[in-house]
Amino acid sequence: MTEYRRVALIGLGLIASSMAHAMRAKGLAGEIVGHARSAETRATAREIGLVDRVCDTAAEAVQGADLVVLAVPVGAMGAIAAEIAPHLAEGATITDVGSVKQAVIEAVAPHLPGHVHFIPGHPLAGTEHSGPRSGFATLFVNRWWLLTPLEATDPAALARLRSFLTGLGANVDEMDVHRHDLVLAVVSHTPHLIAYTMVGVADHLRRVTHEEVIKYSASGFRDFTRIAASDPTMWRDVFLTNREATLDILGRFTEELFMLQRAIRMGDGDMLFDYFTRTREIRRGIIEAGQDTAAPDFGRGAPVPEKKA
Amino acid sequence: MTEYRRVALIGLGLIASSMAHAMRAKGLAGEIVGHARSAETRATAREIGLVDRVCDTAAEAVQGADLVVLAVPVGAMGAIAAEIAPHLAEGATITDVGSVKQAVIEAVAPHLPGHVHFIPGHPLAGTEHSGPRSGFATLFVNRWWLLTPLEATDPAALARLRSFLTGLGANVDEMDVHRHDLVLAVVSHTPHLIAYTMVGVADHLRRVTHEEVIKYSASGFRDFTRIAASDPTMWRDVFLTNREATLDILGRFTEELFMLQRAIRMGDGDMLFDYFTRTREIRRGIIEAGQDTAAPDFGRGAPVPEKKA
């Protein structure tokens, strides 16, 4: 089952390296070619044999590829698209893995020739690690991979990409571009900003030492630090390019926080209790939806069982 | 190695039930007696054989016990102390597992007779689950158990309790009461309130459906929901009783969040990048301190290896 003859991975971070491992494990690509802007990353990729061939330029990497994956920070997508555009093979599919979709489409689409299929995408999978050594074959298993196809998308190219992503282990869903950016602002972008902020607060406090914060981080803060350890470049670009939705959700968050803060100040225990009871229900919904496990000593990132065929 | 002849657990939730399992696994108690206010909880405890004897009243449970553990929400500690005080054995040690220490001391200490040793404590361990079925023997392994001894504490009673807690697998540390409440406001209480708030925001949004939030919760939001699924009664009491420190840290958090929000609005990418780079360092510190694991597919709550002797 070879879905594509040659897959070019542009950018060799967590997502691309996990795709490489998964493609090999599942036999989804005839040849895997890779490129990273940094010479150090290319050297590491060669050293660990991450892909079949590492190219020094993106232009070289995409030549003859029938699938090109743009796996660079959102802010770098436009320049890469301009660079590779003249070298893309006739009929190739171009996708990306950016966490924001409207901004990527605006940056990438104008550069691409009419003879390729551009299908924007976003895998909802990740860890706080980055770089070519951070990938693993099961990262996408049982995780959503959202596609936001443009109006004129070729159904055959879309079906082939969906089949390939399903082969990586992901559950593929299609979504409106604008809706994607709003939903992600709620479930991912704003939570990340809040986690970064809380970790920053802890770091700045002079009365509580750095050592104490680290030592006693169990239960609560530790999960925040995990989220706030995500790749700085990637997240800078997410906030700059999904600005409107993030600021909207942040405004709502602040209103809500002030309401709870007031309840604490006024000693309104009933209000706090009711609020905390409601949020607990949401957690139950997530467990029932299979997006996490309820087992008490079996955590978030534990190996996910293989999906049943 | 029996550390106490008879241990009375008052409250049979996550912490107490985990203590029961750990005491049995390690042979740390001659007899384990338990009491819970709710008849349903007592019935469950009897059904699963959680402890050796379940008593219908706290007064009965503490009789003849040389260790009494108050494992009820912080707001219920005072009433329980008043109830058990006349029934405490000469020389017994009384400890608690409340997340706030100053308020517990103020509520409990005035009730206790002079012939017992009150040593306030707080295990930094937990999951989002509660109730008598949620406990497991390894909950405390490699986790901190903070004690905030009062000035007149008997050294022998303190040494015996430390030895017992170490036997449960915990790392025991002593801390000033006031400092405990401030440090915990930073590493636990405020992060919990923020997680509750973010989950509440997602729930209230009408433009993003409940179903979408649950479905796409991977990466970011999911960790918040786990934190925000913690016991509502326990957390209501934490915020009401550690009000000052929580409001202080919340104020700092809001200032910091507004600064980042402004950077997003103004498109200040350098500021965001620098901030996110600093927070990543804190995460590294936590991993080096052994409070979490860096393995990419091995998560937060995964079974902790037994400590080397």
Coordinates of C-alpha atoms in Angstrom, one line a residue:
Chain A
M1 CA 0.0 0.0 0.0
T2 CA 2.2 2.9 -1.3
E3 CA 0.1 6.0 -1.2
Y4 CA 2.7 8.3 -2.7
R5 CA 5.8 7.5 -4.8
R6 CA 7.8 10.3 -3.3
V7 CA 7.0 12.4 -0.2
A8 CA 9.0 15.6 0.4
L9 CA 9.0 16.9 4.0
I10 CA 9.9 20.5 4.2
G11 CA 11.0 21.2 7.8
L12 CA 12.1 18.2 10.0
G13 CA 10.7 18.9 13.4
L14 CA 8.4 16.9 15.6
I15 CA 5.5 16.5 13.1
A16 CA 7.6 15.8 10.0
S17 CA 9.9 13.4 11.8
S18 CA 6.9 11.6 13.3
M19 CA 5.4 11.4 9.8
A20 CA 8.7 9.9 8.5
H21 CA 8.6 7.2 11.2
A22 CA 4.9 6.4 10.6
M23 CA 5.3 6.3 6.8
R24 CA 8.1 3.8 7.1
A25 CA 6.3 1.7 9.7
K26 CA 3.2 1.6 7.4
G27 CA 4.9 1.6 4.0
L28 CA 3.0 4.7 2.8
A29 CA 5.8 6.2 0.7
G30 CA 8.1 4.9 -2.0
E31 CA 10.8 7.4 -1.1
I32 CA 10.9 10.0 1.7
V33 CA 12.9 13.2 0.9
G34 CA 13.6 15.8 3.5
H35 CA 14.8 19.4 3.9
A36 CA 15.4 21.6 6.9
R37 CA 16.6 25.2 6.8
S38 CA 19.2 24.6 9.5
A39 CA 22.4 22.8 8.6
E40 CA 22.5 21.3 12.0
T41 CA 19.0 19.8 11.7
R42 CA 20.0 18.4 8.2
A43 CA 23.1 16.8 9.7
T44 CA 21.1 15.2 12.5
A45 CA 18.5 13.9 10.1
R46 CA 21.3 12.3 8.0
E47 CA 23.0 10.9 11.1
I48 CA 19.9 9.2 12.4
G49 CA 18.7 8.2 8.9
L50 CA 15.4 9.9 9.4
V51 CA 14.5 10.0 5.7
D52 CA 15.9 8.4 2.6
R53 CA 17.5 11.5 1.3
V54 CA 18.2 14.9 2.9
C55 CA 18.4 17.8 0.5
D56 CA 20.2 21.1 1.1
T57 CA 17.5 23.2 -0.5
A58 CA 13.7 23.0 -0.4
A59 CA 13.6 23.4 -4.2
E60 CA 15.7 20.3 -4.7
A61 CA 13.6 18.3 -2.1
V62 CA 10.3 18.9 -3.9
Q63 CA 11.4 17.8 -7.3
G64 CA 9.5 14.8 -8.5
A65 CA 7.5 14.6 -5.3
D66 CA 3.8 13.7 -5.6
L67 CA 3.2 14.8 -2.0
V68 CA 4.9 17.9 -0.4
V69 CA 4.4 18.5 3.3
L70 CA 5.1 22.0 4.6
A71 CA 6.0 21.4 8.2
V72 CA 7.6 24.7 9.1
P73 CA 6.4 27.4 11.5
V74 CA 3.3 29.3 10.2
G75 CA 5.3 32.5 9.7
A76 CA 7.8 30.7 7.3
M77 CA 5.2 29.1 5.1
G78 CA 4.9 32.0 2.5
A79 CA 8.7 32.2 1.8
I80 CA 8.9 28.4 1.4
A81 CA 6.0 28.3 -1.0
A82 CA 7.6 31.0 -3.1
E83 CA 10.8 29.1 -3.2
I84 CA 9.4 25.7 -4.1
A85 CA 6.7 26.8 -6.5
P86 CA 8.7 26.7 -9.7
H87 CA 10.0 23.2 -8.9
L88 CA 6.7 21.4 -8.1
A89 CA 5.8 18.4 -10.2
E90 CA 2.7 18.4 -12.3
G91 CA -0.3 17.1 -10.3
A92 CA 1.5 17.1 -7.0
T93 CA -0.4 17.5 -3.8
I94 CA 0.8 20.2 -1.4
T95 CA -0.3 20.2 2.2
D96 CA 0.9 21.8 5.4
V97 CA 0.7 21.1 9.1
G98 CA 0.2 24.7 10.5
S99 CA -1.9 25.3 13.6
V100 CA -3.5 28.3 11.9
K101 CA -5.2 27.9 8.5
Q102 CA -6.5 31.2 7.2
A103 CA -3.0 32.8 7.5
V104 CA -1.3 29.9 5.8
I105 CA -3.7 29.8 2.9
E106 CA -3.2 33.6 2.4
A107 CA 0.6 33.1 2.5
V108 CA 0.9 30.0 0.4
A109 CA -1.9 29.8 -2.2
P110 CA -0.9 32.9 -4.3
H111 CA 2.5 31.4 -5.0
L112 CA 1.4 27.9 -6.2
P113 CA 1.0 27.0 -9.9
G114 CA -2.4 25.9 -11.2
H115 CA -1.1 22.4 -11.9
V116 CA -0.8 21.3 -8.2
H117 CA -3.4 20.6 -5.5
F118 CA -3.1 22.6 -2.3
I119 CA -5.0 21.0 0.6
P120 CA -4.3 22.8 3.9
G121 CA -4.1 20.6 7.0
H122 CA -3.5 20.5 10.7
P123 CA -2.8 17.4 12.9
L124 CA -4.0 17.9 16.5
A125 CA -1.1 16.0 17.9
G126 CA 2.1 17.1 19.5
T127 CA 4.4 16.9 22.5
E128 CA 6.4 19.7 24.2
H129 CA 9.5 18.4 22.2
S130 CA 10.8 19.6 18.9
G131 CA 13.4 18.8 16.4
P132 CA 14.3 15.8 14.2
R133 CA 15.0 13.5 17.1
S134 CA 11.6 14.1 18.8
G135 CA 9.4 12.2 16.3
F136 CA 7.8 8.8 16.9
A137 CA 5.6 6.6 14.7
T138 CA 2.5 6.6 16.9
L139 CA 2.1 10.4 17.4
F140 CA -0.9 10.6 15.2
V141 CA -2.7 7.4 16.2
N142 CA -6.3 8.1 17.2
R143 CA -5.7 11.9 16.9
W144 CA -7.6 14.2 14.6
W145 CA -6.0 15.5 11.4
L146 CA -8.1 18.4 10.2
L147 CA -8.2 19.4 6.5
T148 CA -9.6 22.7 5.4
P149 CA -9.9 22.2 1.6
L150 CA -10.4 25.2 -0.7
E151 CA -13.4 25.4 -2.9
A152 CA -11.8 24.1 -6.1
T153 CA -10.1 21.1 -4.5
D154 CA -9.8 18.1 -6.7
P155 CA -11.9 15.3 -5.1
A156 CA -9.4 12.6 -6.2
A157 CA -6.4 14.4 -4.7
L158 CA -8.4 15.0 -1.5
A159 CA -9.4 11.3 -1.2
R160 CA -5.8 10.2 -1.7
L161 CA -4.5 12.5 1.0
R162 CA -7.2 11.4 3.4
S163 CA -6.3 7.8 2.8
F164 CA -2.6 8.6 3.4
L165 CA -3.3 10.4 6.7
T166 CA -5.7 7.6 7.8
G167 CA -2.7 5.3 7.1
L168 CA -0.6 7.3 9.5
G169 CA -3.2 6.4 12.2
A170 CA -5.1 9.7 12.3
N171 CA -8.9 10.4 12.2
V172 CA -9.4 12.8 9.3
D173 CA -12.0 15.5 9.4
E174 CA -12.8 18.4 7.1
M175 CA -13.6 21.8 8.4
D176 CA -14.3 25.3 7.3
V177 CA -11.2 27.5 7.5
H178 CA -12.6 30.3 9.6
R179 CA -14.2 27.8 12.0
H180 CA -11.0 25.9 12.4
D181 CA -9.1 29.0 13.5
L182 CA -11.9 29.9 16.1
V183 CA -12.2 26.4 17.5
L184 CA -8.4 26.1 17.8
A185 CA -8.2 29.4 19.5
V186 CA -10.5 27.9 22.2
V187 CA -9.1 24.4 22.6
S188 CA -5.4 25.1 21.9
H189 CA -4.1 28.6 21.3
T190 CA -5.6 30.4 24.3
P191 CA -4.8 27.5 26.7
H192 CA -1.2 27.7 25.5
L193 CA -0.9 31.4 26.1
I194 CA -2.4 31.0 29.6
A195 CA 0.0 28.3 30.4
Y196 CA 3.0 30.4 29.2
T197 CA 1.7 33.2 31.4
M198 CA 1.3 31.2 34.5
V199 CA 4.8 29.7 34.2
G200 CA 6.1 33.2 33.5
V201 CA 4.5 34.5 36.7
A202 CA 6.1 31.7 38.8
D203 CA 9.4 32.6 37.2
H204 CA 9.2 36.3 38.1
L205 CA 8.1 35.9 41.7
R206 CA 10.9 37.0 43.9
R207 CA 9.4 35.8 47.2
V208 CA 9.0 32.2 45.9
T209 CA 12.3 30.8 44.7
H210 CA 12.8 29.2 41.3
E211 CA 13.9 26.1 43.2
E212 CA 10.7 25.9 45.2
V213 CA 8.6 26.3 42.2
I214 CA 10.4 23.4 40.5
K215 CA 10.6 21.2 43.5
Y216 CA 6.9 21.4 44.4
S217 CA 5.5 21.5 40.9
A218 CA 3.4 18.3 41.3
S219 CA -0.3 18.6 40.8
G220 CA -1.3 21.6 38.6
F221 CA 1.7 23.6 37.7
R222 CA 3.6 20.7 36.1
D223 CA 0.9 20.3 33.4
F224 CA 1.3 24.0 32.7
T225 CA 5.0 23.8 32.3
R226 CA 4.6 20.9 29.9
I227 CA 2.3 23.0 27.7
A228 CA 4.5 26.1 28.1
A229 CA 7.6 24.2 27.0
S230 CA 6.3 23.9 23.4
D231 CA 8.4 25.3 20.5
P232 CA 8.7 29.2 20.9
T233 CA 8.9 29.9 17.2
M234 CA 5.9 27.9 16.3
W235 CA 3.8 29.5 19.1
R236 CA 4.9 33.0 18.4
D237 CA 3.7 32.5 14.8
V238 CA 0.4 31.0 16.0
F239 CA -0.5 34.0 18.1
L240 CA 0.6 36.5 15.5
T241 CA -1.4 34.9 12.7
N242 CA -4.5 33.9 14.7
R243 CA -4.6 37.2 16.5
E244 CA -8.2 38.1 16.2
A245 CA -9.7 34.8 17.5
T246 CA -7.1 34.5 20.2
L247 CA -7.8 38.1 21.5
D248 CA -11.5 37.4 21.4
I249 CA -11.2 34.2 23.5
L250 CA -8.7 35.9 25.8
G251 CA -11.2 38.7 26.5
R252 CA -13.8 36.1 27.5
F253 CA -11.3 34.3 29.6
T254 CA -10.4 37.5 31.5
E255 CA -14.1 38.3 32.2
E256 CA -14.7 34.9 33.5
L257 CA -11.6 34.9 35.7
F258 CA -12.6 38.2 37.2
M259 CA -16.0 36.7 38.1
L260 CA -14.3 33.8 39.9
Q261 CA -11.8 36.1 41.5
R262 CA -14.6 38.2 42.9
A263 CA -16.3 35.1 44.2
I264 CA -13.2 34.2 46.1
R265 CA -12.9 37.7 47.5
M266 CA -16.5 37.8 48.5
G267 CA -16.4 34.3 50.0
D268 CA -19.1 33.0 47.6
G269 CA -18.5 29.3 48.1
D270 CA -21.7 28.2 46.3
M271 CA -20.8 29.9 43.1
L272 CA -17.3 28.3 43.1
F273 CA -18.7 24.9 43.9
D274 CA -21.3 25.1 41.1
Y275 CA -18.7 26.4 38.6
F276 CA -16.2 23.6 39.4
T277 CA -19.0 21.0 39.2
R278 CA -19.9 22.1 35.6
T279 CA -16.3 22.0 34.4
R280 CA -15.9 18.4 35.7
E281 CA -18.7 17.4 33.4
I282 CA -16.7 18.6 30.4
R283 CA -13.8 16.4 31.4
R284 CA -16.2 13.4 31.4
G285 CA -17.3 14.2 27.9
I286 CA -13.7 14.2 26.7
I287 CA -13.0 10.8 28.2
E288 CA -16.2 9.4 26.7
A289 CA -15.1 10.9 23.3
G290 CA -11.9 8.8 23.6
Q291 CA -9.6 11.9 23.5
D292 CA -8.0 10.9 26.8
T293 CA -8.0 8.1 29.3
A294 CA -9.5 8.1 32.8
A295 CA -7.1 5.6 34.3
P296 CA -5.6 7.2 37.4
D297 CA -2.0 6.1 36.8
F298 CA -1.9 6.1 33.1
G299 CA -1.4 9.5 31.6
R300 CA -2.0 11.8 28.8
G301 CA 0.9 10.9 26.5
A302 CA 1.0 7.1 27.3
P303 CA 1.3 4.9 24.3
V304 CA -2.0 4.7 22.5
P305 CA -3.2 1.2 21.6
E306 CA -3.4 0.4 17.9
K307 CA -6.7 1.2 16.3
K308 CA -8.9 -1.7 15.4
A309 CA -9.1 -2.1 11.6
Chain B
M1 CA 8.0 -2.6 60.3
T2 CA 4.7 -1.5 61.9
E3 CA 4.9 2.3 62.4
Y4 CA 1.5 2.7 64.1
R5 CA -0.6 0.2 65.9
R6 CA -3.9 1.7 64.8
V7 CA -4.4 4.3 62.1
A8 CA -7.7 6.1 61.8
L9 CA -8.6 7.7 58.4
I10 CA -11.2 10.4 58.7
G11 CA -12.6 10.9 55.2
L12 CA -12.2 8.1 52.7
G13 CA -11.4 9.9 49.4
L14 CA -8.5 9.7 47.0
I15 CA -5.8 10.5 49.6
A16 CA -7.1 8.3 52.4
S17 CA -7.9 5.4 50.2
S18 CA -4.4 5.6 48.6
M19 CA -2.9 5.7 52.1
A20 CA -4.9 2.6 53.0
H21 CA -3.6 0.7 50.0
A22 CA 0.0 1.9 50.6
M23 CA -0.1 1.1 54.3
R24 CA -1.2 -2.5 53.5
A25 CA 1.3 -2.9 50.8
K26 CA 4.1 -1.8 53.1
G27 CA 2.8 -3.2 56.4
L28 CA 2.8 0.2 58.1
A29 CA -0.2 -0.1 60.3
G30 CA -1.4 -2.9 62.7
E31 CA -5.0 -1.9 62.0
I32 CA -6.6 0.6 59.7
V33 CA -9.9 2.1 60.8
G34 CA -11.9 4.4 58.6
H35 CA -14.8 6.8 58.7
A36 CA -16.6 8.9 56.1
R37 CA -19.5 11.3 56.6
S38 CA -21.5 9.9 53.7
A39 CA -23.3 6.5 54.3
E40 CA -22.8 5.7 50.6
T41 CA -19.0 6.1 50.9
R42 CA -18.9 4.0 54.0
A43 CA -20.9 1.3 52.2
T44 CA -18.5 1.4 49.3
A45 CA -15.5 1.2 51.6
R46 CA -17.0 -1.9 53.3
E47 CA -17.9 -3.5 50.0
I48 CA -14.3 -3.2 48.6
G49 CA -12.7 -3.9 52.0
L50 CA -10.7 -0.7 51.8
V51 CA -9.9 -0.7 55.5
D52 CA -10.1 -3.2 58.3
R53 CA -13.0 -1.6 60.0
V54 CA -15.4 1.2 58.9
C55 CA -17.0 3.2 61.7
D56 CA -20.3 5.1 61.5
T57 CA -18.9 8.0 63.5
A58 CA -15.5 9.8 63.6
A59 CA -15.5 9.7 67.4
E60 CA -15.7 5.9 67.3
A61 CA -13.0 5.7 64.6
V62 CA -10.3 7.6 66.5
Q63 CA -10.7 5.6 69.7
G64 CA -7.4 3.9 70.5
A65 CA -5.7 5.1 67.4
D66 CA -2.1 6.3 67.7
L67 CA -2.3 8.0 64.3
V68 CA -5.4 10.0 63.2
V69 CA -5.4 11.4 59.6
L70 CA -7.9 14.1 58.8
A71 CA -8.5 13.6 55.1
V72 CA -11.6 15.8 54.6
P73 CA -12.0 19.1 52.7
V74 CA -10.3 22.0 54.4
G75 CA -13.6 23.6 55.3
A76 CA -14.7 20.5 57.2
M77 CA -11.6 20.1 59.4
G78 CA -12.7 22.3 62.3
A79 CA -16.0 20.5 62.9
I80 CA -14.3 17.1 62.7
A81 CA -11.6 18.2 65.2
A82 CA -14.3 19.3 67.6
E83 CA -16.1 16.0 67.2
I84 CA -13.1 13.7 67.8
A85 CA -11.2 15.8 70.4
P86 CA -12.7 14.1 73.5
H87 CA -12.1 10.7 72.1
L88 CA -8.4 11.0 71.1
A89 CA -6.0 8.6 72.8
E90 CA -3.2 9.9 75.1
G91 CA -0.1 10.6 73.0
A92 CA -1.8 10.1 69.7
T93 CA -0.5 11.9 66.6
I94 CA -3.0 13.9 64.6
T95 CA -2.2 15.0 61.1
D96 CA -4.2 16.2 58.1
V97 CA -3.8 16.3 54.4
G98 CA -5.3 19.7 53.6
S99 CA -3.9 21.8 50.7
V100 CA -3.9 24.9 52.8
K101 CA -2.2 24.9 56.2
Q102 CA -2.7 28.2 58.1
A103 CA -6.5 27.9 57.9
V104 CA -6.4 24.2 59.0
I105 CA -4.2 25.0 61.9
E106 CA -6.6 27.8 63.0
A107 CA -9.6 25.5 62.6
V108 CA -8.2 22.4 64.2
A109 CA -5.6 23.3 66.9
P110 CA -7.9 25.1 69.4
H111 CA -10.0 21.9 69.7
L112 CA -7.3 19.4 70.4
P113 CA -6.3 18.4 74.0
G114 CA -2.8 18.9 75.2
H115 CA -2.0 15.2 75.4
V116 CA -1.9 14.7 71.6
H117 CA 0.6 15.8 68.9
F118 CA -0.9 17.8 66.0
I119 CA 1.4 17.8 63.0
P120 CA -0.2 19.5 59.9
G121 CA 0.7 17.9 56.6
H122 CA 0.1 18.1 52.8
P123 CA 0.9 15.4 50.3
L124 CA 1.6 17.0 46.8
A125 CA 0.0 14.1 45.0
G126 CA -3.4 13.6 43.4
T127 CA -5.4 12.8 40.3
E128 CA -8.6 14.3 39.0
H129 CA -10.5 11.4 40.6
S130 CA -12.1 11.3 44.0
G131 CA -13.9 8.9 46.3
P132 CA -13.0 5.6 48.0
R133 CA -12.5 3.7 44.8
S134 CA -10.0 6.2 43.4
G135 CA -7.0 5.3 45.5
F136 CA -3.9 3.3 44.6
A137 CA -0.9 2.2 46.5
T138 CA 1.7 4.1 44.5
L139 CA 0.1 7.6 44.6
F140 CA 2.7 9.0 46.9
V141 CA 5.8 7.4 45.5
N142 CA 8.5 10.0 44.8
R143 CA 6.1 12.8 45.6
W144 CA 6.6 15.5 48.3
W145 CA 4.7 15.3 51.5
L146 CA 5.1 18.6 53.2
L147 CA 4.8 19.0 57.0
T148 CA 4.4 22.3 58.7
P149 CA 5.1 21.5 62.3
L150 CA 4.0 23.9 65.1
E151 CA 6.7 25.3 67.4
A152 CA 6.0 23.0 70.3
T153 CA 6.0 19.8 68.2
D154 CA 7.5 16.7 70.0
P155 CA 10.6 15.6 68.1
A156 CA 9.9 11.9 68.6
A157 CA 6.3 12.2 67.3
L158 CA 7.5 14.1 64.3
A159 CA 10.3 11.6 63.6
R160 CA 7.8 8.7 63.8
L161 CA 5.4 10.4 61.4
R162 CA 8.2 11.2 58.9
S163 CA 9.3 7.6 59.0
F164 CA 5.7 6.5 58.3
L165 CA 5.2 8.9 55.4
T166 CA 8.6 7.9 53.9
G167 CA 7.3 4.3 54.2
L168 CA 4.3 5.3 52.0
G169 CA 6.9 6.2 49.3
A170 CA 6.9 10.0 49.8
N171 CA 9.7 12.5 50.1
V172 CA 9.1 14.4 53.4
D173 CA 10.0 18.0 53.7
E174 CA 9.3 20.5 56.5
M175 CA 8.2 24.0 55.7
D176 CA 7.0 27.2 57.4
V177 CA 3.2 27.5 57.4
H178 CA 2.9 30.9 55.7
R179 CA 5.5 30.0 53.1
H180 CA 3.6 26.7 52.3
D181 CA 0.4 28.6 51.6
L182 CA 2.2 31.1 49.3
V183 CA 4.2 28.5 47.4
L184 CA 1.1 26.4 46.9
A185 CA -0.8 29.4 45.6
V186 CA 1.8 29.6 42.9
V187 CA 2.3 26.0 41.9
S188 CA -1.1 24.6 42.5
H189 CA -4.0 26.8 43.6
T190 CA -3.8 29.5 41.0
P191 CA -3.1 27.0 38.1
H192 CA -6.2 25.2 39.2
L193 CA -8.4 28.3 39.2
I194 CA -7.1 29.2 35.7
A195 CA -7.8 25.8 34.4
Y196 CA -11.3 25.9 35.8
T197 CA -11.8 29.3 34.1
M198 CA -10.5 28.2 30.7
V199 CA -12.8 25.1 30.7
G200 CA -15.7 27.3 31.8
V201 CA -15.0 29.7 28.9
A202 CA -15.1 26.9 26.4
D203 CA -18.3 25.7 27.9
H204 CA -20.0 29.0 27.6
L205 CA -19.1 29.8 24.1
R206 CA -22.1 29.6 21.9
R207 CA -20.3 29.9 18.6
V208 CA -18.1 26.9 19.3
T209 CA -20.2 23.8 20.1
H210 CA -19.7 21.7 23.2
E211 CA -19.1 18.8 20.8
E212 CA -16.3 20.5 18.9
V213 CA -14.6 21.5 22.1
I214 CA -14.6 17.9 23.3
K215 CA -13.8 16.4 20.0
Y216 CA -10.8 18.6 19.3
S217 CA -9.4 18.9 22.8
A218 CA -6.1 17.3 22.1
S219 CA -3.0 19.3 22.8
G220 CA -3.5 22.0 25.4
F221 CA -7.1 22.0 26.4
R222 CA -7.1 18.4 27.5
D223 CA -4.6 19.0 30.3
F224 CA -6.8 21.9 31.5
T225 CA -9.8 19.7 31.7
R226 CA -8.0 17.1 33.7
I227 CA -7.0 19.8 36.2
A228 CA -10.5 21.3 36.1
A229 CA -12.1 17.9 36.9
S230 CA -10.7 17.9 40.4
D231 CA -13.0 17.6 43.4
P232 CA -15.3 20.7 43.6
T233 CA -15.7 20.7 47.4
M234 CA -12.0 20.4 48.0
W235 CA -11.1 23.2 45.6
R236 CA -13.9 25.6 46.8
D237 CA -12.4 25.2 50.3
V238 CA -8.9 25.8 49.1
F239 CA -9.8 29.1 47.4
L240 CA -11.9 30.3 50.3
T241 CA -9.2 29.5 52.9
N242 CA -6.1 30.5 51.0
R243 CA -7.8 33.6 49.7
E244 CA -5.1 36.2 50.2
A245 CA -2.3 34.4 48.6
T246 CA -4.5 33.2 45.7
L247 CA -5.7 36.8 45.0
D248 CA -2.2 38.1 45.1
I249 CA -0.9 35.6 42.5
L250 CA -4.0 36.1 40.4
G251 CA -3.3 39.8 40.3
R252 CA 0.2 39.1 39.0
F253 CA -1.1 36.6 36.5
T254 CA -3.6 39.1 35.1
E255 CA -0.9 41.8 34.7
E256 CA 1.4 39.4 32.9
L257 CA -1.4 38.1 30.7
F258 CA -2.3 41.7 29.7
M259 CA 1.3 42.3 28.7
L260 CA 1.3 39.2 26.4
Q261 CA -2.1 40.1 25.1
R262 CA -0.8 43.5 24.2
A263 CA 2.2 42.0 22.4
I264 CA -0.1 39.9 20.3
R265 CA -2.2 42.9 19.5
M266 CA 0.8 45.0 18.5
G267 CA 2.4 42.1 16.6
D268 CA 5.5 42.1 18.9
G269 CA 6.9 38.7 17.9
D270 CA 10.3 39.2 19.5
M271 CA 8.7 39.7 22.9
L272 CA 6.6 36.6 22.6
F273 CA 9.5 34.5 21.4
D274 CA 11.7 35.6 24.3
Y275 CA 9.0 35.0 26.8
F276 CA 8.2 31.5 25.5
T277 CA 11.9 30.6 25.5
R278 CA 12.2 31.5 29.1
T279 CA 9.3 29.4 30.2
R280 CA 10.7 26.4 28.3
E281 CA 13.8 26.6 30.7
I282 CA 11.6 26.2 33.7
R283 CA 10.2 22.9 32.3
R284 CA 13.8 21.6 31.8
G285 CA 14.4 22.4 35.5
I286 CA 11.4 20.4 36.5
I287 CA 12.5 17.4 34.5
E288 CA 16.0 17.6 36.0
A289 CA 14.5 17.8 39.5
G290 CA 12.8 14.5 38.8
Q291 CA 9.2 15.8 39.2
D292 CA 8.2 14.6 35.7
T293 CA 9.5 12.6 32.8
A294 CA 10.7 13.9 29.5
A295 CA 9.9 10.8 27.5
P296 CA 7.6 11.8 24.6
D297 CA 5.1 9.0 24.8
F298 CA 5.2 8.4 28.5
G299 CA 3.0 10.8 30.4
R300 CA 2.4 12.7 33.6
G301 CA 0.6 10.1 35.6
A302 CA 2.3 7.0 34.3
P303 CA 3.3 4.4 36.9
V304 CA 6.3 5.7 38.8
P305 CA 9.2 3.3 39.2
E306 CA 9.8 2.1 42.7
K307 CA 12.4 4.2 44.5
K308 CA 15.8 2.8 45.0
A309 CA 16.4 1.9 48.6

